[in-house]
Amino acid sequence: QLRPLASVLGRRGLPAAVGAITAQHRSGLGELSVLGGALIGSLSGESVLCALVAASILGTLSPRCLAACARASVPATASSIVVGGALPALIGAAAYLAAPLFANFLAALRACLALALGGDGGGGVAAVGRLAAGAVSGLAMNWGSRRGWYHCAFLPLICLETEHGGMALLGA
């Protein structure tokens, strides 16, 4: 009985969570960017990659927009409305239109990776390819995590891998 609820939360909730975390991390504006990132994520359809890219754009533009409002002597309340509502709504509308493109890109990328790594369960070269991919990704995760890349780079990639409920090579 909980499986349909978990499926809906995974498909619809994951992009909003990725958008909120990415926007907050990129902008450093706190709750204001979290709200905007969640809005963008929810407008990104079911595409986590679209939410990630759009929220990164929001995180980059939010401080600049806030500074432009301050230079133009816009009151603080209006500046918050612009940065927390208008800017995410504009970027979210673009994300809504771009979400099918991102979904198609990810589907093609997954198909290429499955073909290259022998996703059909075959042995021989396919098994060596899976082992090599696992070893390389493990080394990259270890090296990058020691340099502070886990939350800003690897966690979003793991979310992209598991967006349809499958296992994650990077999360192993």
Coordinates of N, CA and C in Angstrom, one line a residue, residues 20-155:
A20 N 16.1 22.4 -4.2 CA 16.3 23.2 -2.9 C 17.7 23.1 -2.4
I21 N 18.3 21.9 -2.4 CA 19.6 21.8 -1.9 C 20.6 22.4 -2.8
T22 N 20.5 22.3 -4.1 CA 21.4 22.9 -5.0 C 21.4 24.4 -5.0
A23 N 20.2 25.0 -5.0 CA 20.0 26.4 -4.9 C 20.6 27.0 -3.6
Q24 N 20.4 26.4 -2.5 CA 20.9 26.9 -1.2 C 22.4 26.7 -1.2
H25 N 22.9 25.7 -1.7 CA 24.4 25.5 -1.8 C 25.1 26.5 -2.7
R26 N 24.5 26.7 -3.8 CA 25.1 27.6 -4.8 C 25.0 29.1 -4.5
S27 N 23.9 29.5 -3.8 CA 23.7 30.9 -3.6 C 24.2 31.3 -2.2
G28 N 24.0 30.5 -1.2 CA 24.4 30.9 0.2 C 23.4 31.9 0.8
L29 N 22.2 32.0 0.2 CA 21.2 32.9 0.8 C 20.2 32.3 1.8
G30 N 20.4 31.1 2.1 CA 19.6 30.4 3.2 C 18.2 30.1 2.7
E31 N 17.2 30.4 3.5 CA 15.8 29.9 3.3 C 15.2 30.5 2.0
L32 N 15.6 31.7 1.7 CA 15.1 32.3 0.4 C 15.4 31.5 -0.8
S33 N 16.6 31.0 -0.9 CA 17.0 30.2 -2.0 C 16.5 28.8 -1.9
V34 N 16.2 28.3 -0.7 CA 15.6 26.9 -0.6 C 14.2 26.9 -1.1
L35 N 13.4 28.0 -0.8 CA 12.1 28.1 -1.4 C 12.1 28.2 -2.9
G36 N 13.0 29.0 -3.4 CA 13.1 29.1 -4.9 C 13.5 27.9 -5.6
G37 N 14.5 27.2 -4.9 CA 15.0 25.9 -5.5 C 13.9 24.8 -5.5
A38 N 13.1 24.8 -4.4 CA 12.0 23.8 -4.3 C 10.9 24.1 -5.4
L39 N 10.7 25.4 -5.6 CA 9.7 25.8 -6.7 C 10.2 25.3 -8.0
I40 N 11.5 25.6 -8.3 CA 12.1 25.2 -9.6 C 12.1 23.7 -9.7
G41 N 12.4 23.0 -8.7 CA 12.4 21.5 -8.7 C 11.0 20.9 -9.0
S42 N 10.0 21.6 -8.4 CA 8.7 21.1 -8.7 C 8.2 21.4 -10.1
L43 N 8.7 22.4 -10.7 CA 8.4 22.8 -12.0 C 9.2 22.0 -13.1
S44 N 10.2 21.3 -12.6 CA 11.1 20.5 -13.5 C 10.5 19.2 -14.0
G45 N 9.2 19.0 -13.8 CA 8.6 17.7 -14.1 C 9.2 16.6 -13.2
E46 N 9.6 15.5 -13.8 CA 10.2 14.4 -13.1 C 11.7 14.3 -13.4
S47 N 12.3 15.4 -13.9 CA 13.7 15.3 -14.3 C 14.6 16.0 -13.2
V48 N 15.4 15.1 -12.6 CA 16.3 15.6 -11.6 C 17.4 16.4 -12.2
L49 N 17.9 16.0 -13.4 CA 18.9 16.8 -14.0 C 18.4 18.2 -14.4
C50 N 17.2 18.3 -14.8 CA 16.7 19.6 -15.1 C 16.6 20.5 -13.9
A51 N 16.2 19.9 -12.8 CA 16.1 20.6 -11.5 C 17.5 21.0 -11.0
L52 N 18.5 20.1 -11.2 CA 19.9 20.4 -10.8 C 20.4 21.6 -11.6
V53 N 20.2 21.6 -12.9 CA 20.8 22.7 -13.8 C 20.0 24.0 -13.5
A54 N 18.7 23.9 -13.4 CA 17.9 25.2 -13.2 C 18.2 25.8 -11.8
A55 N 18.3 24.9 -10.8 CA 18.6 25.4 -9.5 C 20.0 26.0 -9.4
S56 N 20.9 25.4 -10.2 CA 22.3 26.0 -10.2 C 22.3 27.4 -10.8
I57 N 21.4 27.5 -11.8 CA 21.3 28.9 -12.5 C 20.7 29.8 -11.4
L58 N 19.7 29.4 -10.7 CA 19.1 30.2 -9.7 C 20.1 30.6 -8.6
G59 N 20.9 29.6 -8.2 CA 21.9 29.9 -7.2 C 22.9 30.9 -7.6
T60 N 23.2 30.9 -8.9 CA 24.2 31.8 -9.4 C 23.6 33.2 -9.6
L61 N 22.4 33.3 -10.0 CA 21.7 34.6 -10.3 C 21.1 35.3 -9.1
S62 N 20.8 34.5 -8.1 CA 20.1 35.1 -6.9 C 20.9 36.2 -6.2
P63 N 22.2 35.9 -5.9 CA 23.0 37.0 -5.2 C 23.2 38.2 -6.1
R64 N 23.3 37.9 -7.4 CA 23.5 39.1 -8.4 C 22.2 39.9 -8.5
C65 N 21.1 39.2 -8.5 CA 19.8 39.9 -8.5 C 19.6 40.7 -7.2
L66 N 19.9 40.1 -6.1 CA 19.8 40.8 -4.8 C 20.6 42.1 -4.8
A67 N 21.9 41.9 -5.3 CA 22.8 43.1 -5.3 C 22.2 44.1 -6.3
A68 N 21.7 43.7 -7.4 CA 21.1 44.7 -8.4 C 19.9 45.4 -7.7
C69 N 19.1 44.7 -7.0 CA 18.0 45.4 -6.3 C 18.5 46.4 -5.2
A70 N 19.6 46.0 -4.5 CA 20.2 46.9 -3.5 C 20.7 48.2 -4.2
R71 N 21.4 48.0 -5.3 CA 22.0 49.2 -6.1 C 20.9 50.1 -6.6
A72 N 19.7 49.5 -6.9 CA 18.6 50.3 -7.5 C 17.7 50.8 -6.4
S73 N 18.1 50.7 -5.1 CA 17.4 51.1 -3.9 C 16.0 50.5 -3.8
V74 N 15.8 49.3 -4.2 CA 14.6 48.6 -4.1 C 14.4 48.2 -2.6
P75 N 13.3 48.4 -2.0 CA 13.1 48.0 -0.6 C 13.4 46.5 -0.4
A76 N 13.7 46.2 0.9 CA 14.1 44.8 1.2 C 13.0 43.8 0.9
T77 N 11.8 44.2 1.3 CA 10.7 43.3 1.1 C 10.5 43.0 -0.4
A78 N 10.5 44.0 -1.2 CA 10.4 43.8 -2.7 C 11.5 43.0 -3.2
S79 N 12.7 43.2 -2.7 CA 13.9 42.5 -3.2 C 13.7 41.0 -2.8
S80 N 13.2 40.7 -1.7 CA 12.9 39.3 -1.3 C 11.9 38.7 -2.2
I81 N 10.9 39.4 -2.6 CA 9.9 38.9 -3.5 C 10.4 38.6 -4.8
V82 N 11.3 39.5 -5.3 CA 11.9 39.3 -6.6 C 12.8 38.1 -6.6
V83 N 13.7 38.0 -5.6 CA 14.7 36.9 -5.5 C 14.0 35.6 -5.1
G84 N 13.0 35.6 -4.3 CA 12.4 34.4 -3.8 C 11.2 33.9 -4.6
G85 N 10.6 34.8 -5.4 CA 9.4 34.5 -6.2 C 9.5 34.7 -7.7
A86 N 9.8 35.9 -8.1 CA 9.8 36.2 -9.5 C 10.9 35.5 -10.3
L87 N 12.2 35.5 -9.7 CA 13.3 34.9 -10.4 C 13.1 33.4 -10.5
P88 N 12.7 32.7 -9.4 CA 12.5 31.2 -9.5 C 11.3 30.9 -10.4
A89 N 10.3 31.8 -10.4 CA 9.2 31.5 -11.3 C 9.6 31.6 -12.8
L90 N 10.5 32.6 -13.1 CA 11.0 32.7 -14.5 C 11.8 31.5 -14.9
I91 N 12.8 31.2 -14.0 CA 13.7 30.0 -14.3 C 12.9 28.7 -14.3
G92 N 11.9 28.6 -13.4 CA 11.0 27.4 -13.3 C 10.2 27.2 -14.6
A93 N 9.7 28.3 -15.2 CA 9.0 28.2 -16.4 C 9.9 27.7 -17.5
A94 N 11.1 28.2 -17.6 CA 12.1 27.7 -18.6 C 12.4 26.2 -18.3
A95 N 12.5 25.8 -17.0 CA 12.8 24.4 -16.7 C 11.6 23.6 -17.1
Y96 N 10.4 24.1 -16.9 CA 9.2 23.3 -17.3 C 9.2 23.0 -18.8
L97 N 9.7 24.0 -19.5 CA 9.7 23.8 -21.0 C 10.9 22.9 -21.4
A98 N 12.0 22.9 -20.6 CA 13.2 22.1 -21.0 C 13.2 20.7 -20.4
A99 N 12.3 20.4 -19.5 CA 12.3 19.1 -18.8 C 12.3 17.9 -19.7
P100 N 11.4 18.0 -20.8 CA 11.4 16.8 -21.7 C 12.7 16.6 -22.4
L101 N 13.4 17.7 -22.7 CA 14.7 17.6 -23.4 C 15.7 16.9 -22.5
F102 N 15.7 17.3 -21.2 CA 16.6 16.7 -20.2 C 16.3 15.2 -20.0
A103 N 15.0 14.9 -20.0 CA 14.6 13.5 -19.8 C 15.0 12.6 -21.0
N104 N 14.9 13.2 -22.2 CA 15.4 12.4 -23.4 C 16.9 12.3 -23.4
F105 N 17.6 13.3 -23.0 CA 19.1 13.2 -22.9 C 19.5 12.1 -21.9
L106 N 18.9 12.1 -20.7 CA 19.2 11.1 -19.7 C 18.9 9.7 -20.1
A107 N 17.7 9.6 -20.8 CA 17.4 8.2 -21.3 C 18.4 7.7 -22.3
A108 N 18.8 8.6 -23.2 CA 19.9 8.2 -24.2 C 21.2 7.9 -23.5
L109 N 21.6 8.7 -22.5 CA 22.8 8.5 -21.8 C 22.7 7.1 -21.0
R110 N 21.6 6.8 -20.4 CA 21.5 5.6 -19.7 C 21.6 4.4 -20.7
A111 N 21.0 4.5 -21.9 CA 21.0 3.5 -22.9 C 22.5 3.2 -23.3
C112 N 23.2 4.3 -23.5 CA 24.6 4.2 -24.0 C 25.5 3.6 -22.9
L113 N 25.2 3.9 -21.6 CA 26.0 3.3 -20.5 C 25.6 1.9 -20.4
A114 N 24.4 1.5 -20.5 CA 24.0 0.1 -20.4 C 24.6 -0.7 -21.5
L115 N 24.7 -0.1 -22.7 CA 25.3 -0.8 -23.8 C 26.8 -1.0 -23.6
A116 N 27.4 0.1 -23.2 CA 28.9 0.1 -23.0 C 29.3 -0.8 -21.8
L117 N 28.5 -0.9 -20.8 CA 28.8 -1.7 -19.6 C 28.2 -3.1 -19.6
G118 N 27.5 -3.4 -20.7 CA 26.9 -4.7 -20.8 C 25.7 -4.9 -19.9
G119 N 24.8 -3.9 -19.9 CA 23.7 -3.9 -19.0 C 22.7 -5.1 -19.2
D120 N 22.9 -5.9 -20.2 CA 22.0 -7.0 -20.5 C 22.4 -8.2 -19.6
G121 N 23.4 -8.1 -18.8 CA 23.8 -9.2 -17.9 C 24.7 -10.2 -18.5
G122 N 25.3 -9.8 -19.6 CA 26.2 -10.7 -20.3 C 27.6 -10.8 -19.6
G123 N 28.4 -11.8 -19.8 CA 29.6 -12.0 -19.2 C 30.8 -11.5 -20.0
G124 N 32.0 -11.9 -19.7 CA 33.1 -11.6 -20.5 C 33.5 -10.2 -20.4
V125 N 33.6 -9.5 -21.6 CA 34.0 -8.1 -21.7 C 33.0 -7.2 -20.9
A126 N 31.8 -7.6 -20.9 CA 30.8 -6.8 -20.2 C 31.1 -6.8 -18.7
A127 N 31.4 -8.0 -18.1 CA 31.7 -8.1 -16.7 C 33.0 -7.3 -16.4
V128 N 34.0 -7.4 -17.2 CA 35.2 -6.6 -17.0 C 34.9 -5.1 -17.1
G129 N 34.0 -4.7 -18.0 CA 33.6 -3.3 -18.1 C 32.9 -2.8 -16.8
R130 N 32.0 -3.6 -16.3 CA 31.4 -3.3 -15.0 C 32.3 -3.2 -13.9
L131 N 33.3 -4.1 -13.8 CA 34.3 -4.1 -12.7 C 35.2 -2.8 -12.8
A132 N 35.6 -2.5 -14.1 CA 36.4 -1.3 -14.3 C 35.7 -0.1 -14.0
A133 N 34.4 0.0 -14.4 CA 33.6 1.2 -14.0 C 33.4 1.3 -12.5
G134 N 33.2 0.2 -11.8 CA 33.1 0.3 -10.4 C 34.3 0.7 -9.7
A135 N 35.5 0.2 -10.2 CA 36.8 0.6 -9.6 C 37.1 2.1 -9.8
V136 N 36.9 2.5 -11.1 CA 37.1 3.9 -11.4 C 36.2 4.9 -10.6
S137 N 34.9 4.5 -10.6 CA 34.0 5.4 -9.8 C 34.3 5.4 -8.3
G138 N 34.7 4.3 -7.8 CA 35.1 4.2 -6.4 C 36.3 5.1 -6.1
L139 N 37.3 5.0 -6.9 CA 38.5 5.8 -6.7 C 38.2 7.3 -6.9
A140 N 37.3 7.6 -7.9 CA 36.9 9.0 -8.0 C 36.1 9.6 -6.9
M141 N 35.2 8.7 -6.3 CA 34.4 9.1 -5.2 C 35.3 9.4 -4.0
N142 N 36.2 8.5 -3.7 CA 37.1 8.6 -2.6 C 38.0 9.9 -2.7
W143 N 38.6 10.1 -3.9 CA 39.4 11.2 -4.1 C 38.6 12.5 -4.0
G144 N 37.4 12.6 -4.6 CA 36.6 13.8 -4.6 C 36.0 14.1 -3.3
S145 N 35.7 13.1 -2.5 CA 35.1 13.3 -1.2 C 36.1 13.9 -0.2
R146 N 37.3 13.5 -0.4 CA 38.4 14.1 0.4 C 38.6 15.6 0.1
R147 N 38.1 16.0 -1.0 CA 38.3 17.4 -1.4 C 37.0 18.2 -1.3
G148 N 36.0 17.6 -0.7 CA 34.8 18.4 -0.4 C 33.8 18.4 -1.6
W149 N 33.9 17.4 -2.4 CA 33.0 17.4 -3.6 C 31.8 16.5 -3.4
Y150 N 31.6 15.9 -2.3 CA 30.5 14.9 -2.1 C 29.2 15.6 -2.3
H151 N 28.9 16.6 -1.5 CA 27.6 17.2 -1.5 C 27.3 18.0 -2.7
C152 N 28.3 18.7 -3.3 CA 28.1 19.5 -4.4 C 28.1 18.8 -5.7
A153 N 28.8 17.7 -5.8 CA 28.9 17.0 -7.1 C 28.4 15.5 -7.1
F154 N 28.8 14.8 -6.1 CA 28.5 13.3 -6.1 C 27.1 13.0 -5.7
L155 N 26.6 13.7 -4.7 CA 25.2 13.4 -4.2 C 24.2 13.7 -5.3

